[in-house]
GROMACS .gro file of C-alpha atoms in nm:
model
  284
    1MET     CA    1   9.342  13.290  19.906
    2ILE     CA    2   9.616  13.463  19.762
    3GLU     CA    3   9.927  13.266  19.886
    4ILE     CA    4  10.269  13.351  19.732
    5ASN     CA    5  10.631  13.162  19.862
    6GLU     CA    6  10.967  13.247  19.731
    7LEU     CA    7  10.867  13.393  19.402
    8ALA     CA    8  11.086  13.500  19.175
    9PHE     CA    9  11.024  13.644  18.808
   10SER     CA   10  11.168  13.806  18.484
   11TYR     CA   11  11.176  13.884  18.175
   12LYS     CA   12  11.404  13.748  17.961
   13LYS     CA   13  11.695  13.922  17.926
   14LYS     CA   14  11.638  14.164  18.204
   15LYS     CA   15  11.723  14.181  18.546
   16PRO     CA   16  11.541  13.998  18.804
   17LEU     CA   17  11.189  14.190  18.896
   18PHE     CA   18  11.135  13.969  19.201
   19ASN     CA   19  11.299  13.757  19.425
   20HIS     CA   20  11.185  13.512  19.715
   21LEU     CA   21  10.883  13.742  19.738
   22ASN     CA   22  10.645  13.590  20.015
   23LEU     CA   23  10.315  13.763  20.023
   24GLN     CA   24   9.956  13.627  20.175
   25LEU     CA   25   9.630  13.791  20.104
   26SER     CA   26   9.330  13.771  20.289
   27SER     CA   27   8.983  13.754  20.199
   28GLY     CA   28   8.722  14.018  20.314
   29ARG     CA   29   8.946  14.321  20.247
   30ILE     CA   30   9.044  14.545  20.018
   31HIS     CA   31   9.408  14.545  19.965
   32GLY     CA   32   9.590  14.859  19.819
   33LEU     CA   33   9.935  14.781  19.615
   34LEU     CA   34  10.123  15.034  19.603
   35GLY     CA   35  10.528  15.090  19.450
   36LYS     CA   36  10.715  15.307  19.263
   37ASN     CA   37  10.707  15.378  18.861
   38GLY     CA   38  10.925  14.979  18.746
   39ALA     CA   39  10.874  14.816  19.051
   40GLY     CA   40  10.650  14.559  18.980
   41LYS     CA   41  10.216  14.614  19.081
   42THR     CA   42  10.138  14.472  18.722
   43THR     CA   43  10.304  14.177  18.676
   44LEU     CA   44  10.253  14.130  19.025
   45LEU     CA   45   9.883  14.094  18.920
   46LYS     CA   46   9.932  13.910  18.601
   47LEU     CA   47  10.139  13.610  18.800
   48ILE     CA   48   9.850  13.617  19.031
   49SER     CA   49   9.541  13.528  18.810
   50GLY     CA   50   9.809  13.284  18.590
   51LEU     CA   51   9.878  13.518  18.257
   52LEU     CA   52  10.253  13.536  18.341
   53PHE     CA   53  10.441  13.223  18.505
   54PRO     CA   54  10.671  13.215  18.790
   55ASN     CA   55  11.074  13.175  18.678
   56ASN     CA   56  11.075  13.024  19.070
   57GLY     CA   57  10.832  12.952  19.389
   58ASN     CA   58  10.478  12.875  19.397
   59ILE     CA   59  10.165  13.039  19.351
   60LYS     CA   60   9.803  12.958  19.513
   61THR     CA   61   9.519  13.139  19.403
   62LEU     CA   62   9.221  13.068  19.576
   63GLY     CA   63   9.370  12.736  19.624
   64TYR     CA   64   9.470  12.689  19.265
   65ASP     CA   65   9.796  12.687  19.093
   66PRO     CA   66   9.737  12.996  18.840
   67SER     CA   67   9.959  12.892  18.566
   68LYS     CA   68   9.754  12.596  18.524
   69ARG     CA   69   9.465  12.831  18.413
   70LYS     CA   70   9.251  12.576  18.507
   71PRO     CA   71   8.791  12.657  18.438
   72GLY     CA   72   8.723  12.610  18.846
   73MET     CA   73   9.002  12.985  18.940
   74LEU     CA   74   8.901  13.137  18.609
   75GLN     CA   75   8.563  13.170  18.678
   76ASP     CA   76   8.594  13.284  19.010
   77ILE     CA   77   8.854  13.566  18.893
   78TYR     CA   78   8.795  13.935  18.730
   79PHE     CA   79   9.107  14.148  18.603
   80LEU     CA   80   9.048  14.529  18.519
   81PHE     CA   81   9.377  14.609  18.303
   82GLU     CA   82   9.456  14.978  18.306
   83GLU     CA   83   9.501  14.996  17.979
   84PHE     CA   84   9.198  14.744  17.749
   85THR     CA   85   8.994  14.749  17.408
   86LEU     CA   86   8.627  14.660  17.348
   87PRO     CA   87   8.430  14.549  17.129
   88ASP     CA   88   8.177  14.779  16.925
   89PHE     CA   89   7.899  14.578  17.080
   90SER     CA   90   7.645  14.792  17.283
   91ILE     CA   91   7.667  14.718  17.678
   92GLN     CA   92   7.341  14.458  17.650
   93LYS     CA   93   7.517  14.276  17.415
   94PHE     CA   94   7.826  14.296  17.642
   95LYS     CA   95   7.699  14.144  17.909
   96GLU     CA   96   7.512  13.908  17.690
   97ILE     CA   97   7.829  13.754  17.566
   98TYR     CA   98   8.063  13.831  17.868
   99ALA     CA   99   7.818  13.693  18.209
  100GLY     CA  100   7.786  13.328  18.056
  101PHE     CA  101   8.148  13.312  18.213
  102TYR     CA  102   8.109  13.405  18.528
  103PRO     CA  103   7.800  13.160  18.727
  104ASN     CA  104   7.781  13.400  19.006
  105PHE     CA  105   7.657  13.769  18.728
  106ASP     CA  106   7.402  13.934  18.890
  107GLU     CA  107   7.211  14.099  18.580
  108LYS     CA  108   7.039  14.350  18.916
  109GLN     CA  109   7.378  14.433  19.031
  110PHE     CA  110   7.502  14.535  18.729
  111ASN     CA  111   7.227  14.728  18.619
  112ALA     CA  112   7.252  14.910  18.981
  113TYR     CA  113   7.624  14.975  18.968
  114LEU     CA  114   7.540  15.175  18.603
  115ASN     CA  115   7.268  15.332  18.715
  116GLU     CA  116   7.498  15.500  19.008
  117PHE     CA  117   7.755  15.589  18.731
  118GLU     CA  118   7.501  15.762  18.499
  119ILE     CA  119   7.548  15.500  18.219
  120HIS     CA  120   7.277  15.463  18.006
  121TYR     CA  121   7.241  15.058  17.919
  122ASN     CA  122   7.132  15.083  17.537
  123GLU     CA  123   7.475  15.301  17.495
  124LYS     CA  124   7.784  15.138  17.240
  125LEU     CA  125   8.072  15.033  17.406
  126ASN     CA  126   8.337  15.228  17.106
  127SER     CA  127   8.074  15.573  17.154
  128LEU     CA  128   8.138  15.629  17.462
  129SER     CA  129   8.481  15.798  17.678
  130TYR     CA  130   8.738  15.609  17.876
  131GLY     CA  131   8.604  15.715  18.187
  132GLN     CA  132   8.249  15.596  18.114
  133LYS     CA  133   8.446  15.269  17.936
  134LYS     CA  134   8.601  15.235  18.250
  135LYS     CA  135   8.281  15.269  18.471
  136ILE     CA  136   8.148  14.983  18.223
  137LEU     CA  137   8.378  14.756  18.336
  138ILE     CA  138   8.436  14.832  18.702
  139SER     CA  139   8.015  14.738  18.749
  140PHE     CA  140   8.073  14.451  18.539
  141GLY     CA  141   8.347  14.323  18.728
  142LEU     CA  142   8.159  14.380  19.033
  143ALA     CA  143   7.858  14.236  18.892
  144THR     CA  144   8.079  13.884  18.870
  145ASN     CA  145   8.079  13.881  19.238
  146THR     CA  146   8.409  13.653  19.125
  147LYS     CA  147   8.611  13.528  19.518
  148LEU     CA  148   8.892  13.777  19.386
  149LEU     CA  149   8.842  14.071  19.200
  150ILE     CA  150   9.162  14.215  19.042
  151MET     CA  151   9.234  14.615  18.964
  152ASP     CA  152   9.484  14.758  18.793
  153GLU     CA  153   9.383  15.195  18.836
  154PRO     CA  154   9.102  15.200  18.829
  155THR     CA  155   9.048  15.517  18.887
  156ASN     CA  156   9.295  15.659  18.603
  157GLY     CA  157   8.994  15.839  18.356
  158LEU     CA  158   8.792  15.894  18.604
  159ASP     CA  159   8.664  16.273  18.755
  160ILE     CA  160   8.608  16.353  19.055
  161PRO     CA  161   8.256  16.219  19.156
  162SER     CA  162   8.312  15.941  18.938
  163LYS     CA  163   8.549  15.882  19.190
  164SER     CA  164   8.346  15.905  19.490
  165GLN     CA  165   8.108  15.674  19.328
  166PHE     CA  166   8.385  15.465  19.282
  167ARG     CA  167   8.455  15.430  19.655
  168LYS     CA  168   8.081  15.446  19.780
  169ILE     CA  169   8.027  15.139  19.535
  170MET     CA  170   8.324  14.953  19.634
  171ALA     CA  171   8.310  14.996  20.010
  172GLY     CA  172   7.932  14.844  19.955
  173ALA     CA  173   8.103  14.530  19.726
  174ILE     CA  174   8.328  14.375  20.033
  175ASP     CA  175   8.204  14.106  20.202
  176ASP     CA  176   8.409  13.829  20.403
  177ASN     CA  177   8.394  13.560  20.033
  178LYS     CA  178   8.592  13.814  19.870
  179CYS     CA  179   8.926  13.914  19.832
  180VAL     CA  180   9.025  14.301  19.607
  181ILE     CA  181   9.315  14.380  19.488
  182ILE     CA  182   9.388  14.738  19.361
  183SER     CA  183   9.717  14.859  19.247
  184THR     CA  184   9.727  15.265  19.159
  185HIS     CA  185   9.912  15.556  19.151
  186GLN     CA  186   9.660  15.731  19.305
  187VAL     CA  187   9.670  15.674  19.641
  188ARG     CA  188   9.429  15.942  19.795
  189ASP     CA  189   9.107  15.779  19.589
  190LEU     CA  190   9.175  15.488  19.802
  191ASP     CA  191   9.144  15.690  20.158
  192ASN     CA  192   8.902  15.513  20.338
  193LEU     CA  193   8.874  15.251  20.138
  194ILE     CA  194   9.143  14.977  20.145
  195ASP     CA  195   9.174  14.796  20.431
  196SER     CA  196   9.613  14.658  20.379
  197ILE     CA  197   9.864  14.797  20.184
  198THR     CA  198  10.157  14.631  20.023
  199ILE     CA  199  10.447  14.807  19.877
  200LEU     CA  200  10.678  14.650  19.640
  201ASP     CA  201  11.003  14.774  19.622
  202GLN     CA  202  11.302  14.659  19.441
  203GLN     CA  203  11.231  14.260  19.401
  204ASP     CA  204  11.050  14.225  19.751
  205ILE     CA  205  10.831  14.357  19.988
  206ILE     CA  206  10.960  14.685  20.192
  207LEU     CA  207  10.553  14.679  20.398
  208SER     CA  208  10.322  14.448  20.373
  209GLU     CA  209  10.020  14.570  20.663
  210ALA     CA  210   9.676  14.585  20.782
  211ILE     CA  211   9.568  14.913  20.817
  212GLU     CA  212   9.535  14.878  21.204
  213ASN     CA  213   9.877  14.794  21.320
  214ILE     CA  214   9.970  15.086  21.094
  215THR     CA  215   9.780  15.297  21.242
  216ALA     CA  216   9.875  15.172  21.566
  217LYS     CA  217  10.232  15.174  21.484
  218LEU     CA  218  10.254  15.547  21.375
  219CYS     CA  219  10.056  15.863  21.417
  220PHE     CA  220   9.969  16.113  21.155
  221LYS     CA  221   9.965  16.514  21.227
  222ALA     CA  222  10.020  16.829  21.190
  223LEU     CA  223  10.437  16.873  21.423
  224SER     CA  224  10.408  17.125  21.652
  225GLN     CA  225  10.694  17.391  21.706
  226ASN     CA  226  10.841  17.202  21.966
  227GLU     CA  227  10.797  16.849  21.807
  228ILE     CA  228  11.093  16.613  21.922
  229GLU     CA  229  11.242  16.540  21.621
  230GLU     CA  230  11.403  16.175  21.700
  231HIS     CA  231  11.072  16.030  21.624
  232ILE     CA  232  11.002  16.214  21.350
  233LEU     CA  233  11.017  15.961  21.031
  234TYR     CA  234  10.882  16.209  20.742
  235SER     CA  235  10.737  16.502  20.735
  236GLU     CA  236  10.647  16.762  20.467
  237SER     CA  237  10.538  17.175  20.445
  238SER     CA  238  10.177  17.236  20.302
  239LEU     CA  239   9.969  17.559  20.371
  240LYS     CA  240   9.770  17.405  20.637
  241GLY     CA  241  10.187  17.388  20.811
  242ASN     CA  242  10.392  17.113  20.905
  243TRP     CA  243  10.296  16.756  20.868
  244ALA     CA  244  10.439  16.430  20.950
  245VAL     CA  245  10.476  16.077  21.038
  246VAL     CA  246  10.553  16.006  21.354
  247GLU     CA  247  10.610  15.675  21.521
  248ASN     CA  248  10.268  15.648  21.742
  249LEU     CA  249  10.462  15.666  22.140
  250HIS     CA  250  10.131  15.745  22.313
  251ASN     CA  251   9.880  15.557  22.102
  252GLU     CA  252   9.730  15.835  21.916
  253GLU     CA  253   9.478  15.814  21.730
  254SER     CA  254   9.510  15.873  21.384
  255LYS     CA  255   9.405  15.869  20.983
  256LEU     CA  256   9.618  15.685  20.761
  257ASP     CA  257   9.801  15.980  20.449
  258ILE     CA  258   9.865  15.678  20.228
  259GLU     CA  259  10.118  15.879  20.031
  260MET     CA  260  10.230  16.006  20.301
  261LEU     CA  261  10.349  15.678  20.449
  262PHE     CA  262  10.423  15.561  20.106
  263ASN     CA  263  10.705  15.882  20.139
  264ALA     CA  264  10.789  15.774  20.538
  265THR     CA  265  10.830  15.364  20.404
  266PHE     CA  266  11.052  15.455  20.150
  267ALA     CA  267  11.258  15.771  20.324
  268ASN     CA  268  11.310  15.554  20.611
  269LYS     CA  269  11.318  15.181  20.516
  270THR     CA  270  11.581  15.026  20.746
  271LYS     CA  271  11.327  15.206  21.062
  272MET     CA  272  11.014  15.055  20.895
  273HIS     CA  273  11.135  14.756  20.864
  274ASN     CA  274  11.237  14.738  21.225
  275LEU     CA  275  10.904  14.913  21.347
  276PHE     CA  276  10.660  14.620  21.228
  277LYS     CA  277  10.899  14.295  21.205
  278ASN     CA  278  10.803  14.212  21.548
  279ILE     CA  279  10.435  14.152  21.386
  280ASN     CA  280  10.254  13.925  21.160
  281THR     CA  281  10.390  14.060  20.841
  282LYS     CA  282  10.326  13.970  20.437
  283GLN     CA  283  10.021  13.752  20.611
  284ILE     CA  284   9.714  14.025  20.592
   0.00000   0.00000   0.00000
């Protein structure tokens, strides 16, 4: 679905943002893209969709060179930006104008998603809050039925009930022909939703794994006082006690904690690399 080889990119007069970056993302999954501020998450999404061009290396998106912006590619990509400006249209008018760019747009699905988000179809866009506008764009994006759906901070502006609705809708929207990439700082909003995690740092990828690979190698659990510390990669205290990320030496089952994984990765970059180096990494 997406193939990135030896990608290099920098903005003018700035140090390289990416250098020799390699990544493959497959269909049938929801991929989580994580990184600290300035790591290049949004830039990478723009490179994948052809809104920016590599300095070196190459990208294949849906089999196309995205920099060529071919209609066959564009009709199968929907990009939900974190920041956006919408025209002073009704939702109906917005649908009439923009749905034509997407051959697989399904109006019944669009209406169903709006109903799930409790948005009235006859509302005017500019009369709505930022969060309500975002729910409309999420609904529209899913209804386009594109092969590639890119979402940059989709849960920003959503209240707690809306975040639950978002997870429910997204879980039901994925199929084997779709690839979804979600970039976010709100990692707890992705719990039980994503299938793989890619973490960017310092011009490259420091972790890119399917969830099943992560939980096979790592265990996320509460620590007892006599826990052997040499296998602890990261720990933190909470009202519920001490929780940690440890090497999964005994094939224990545990629930992935994305925030703790993120912190463990940055606290132990070399050890994490060694843990996953024998897996077919960066191809998920």
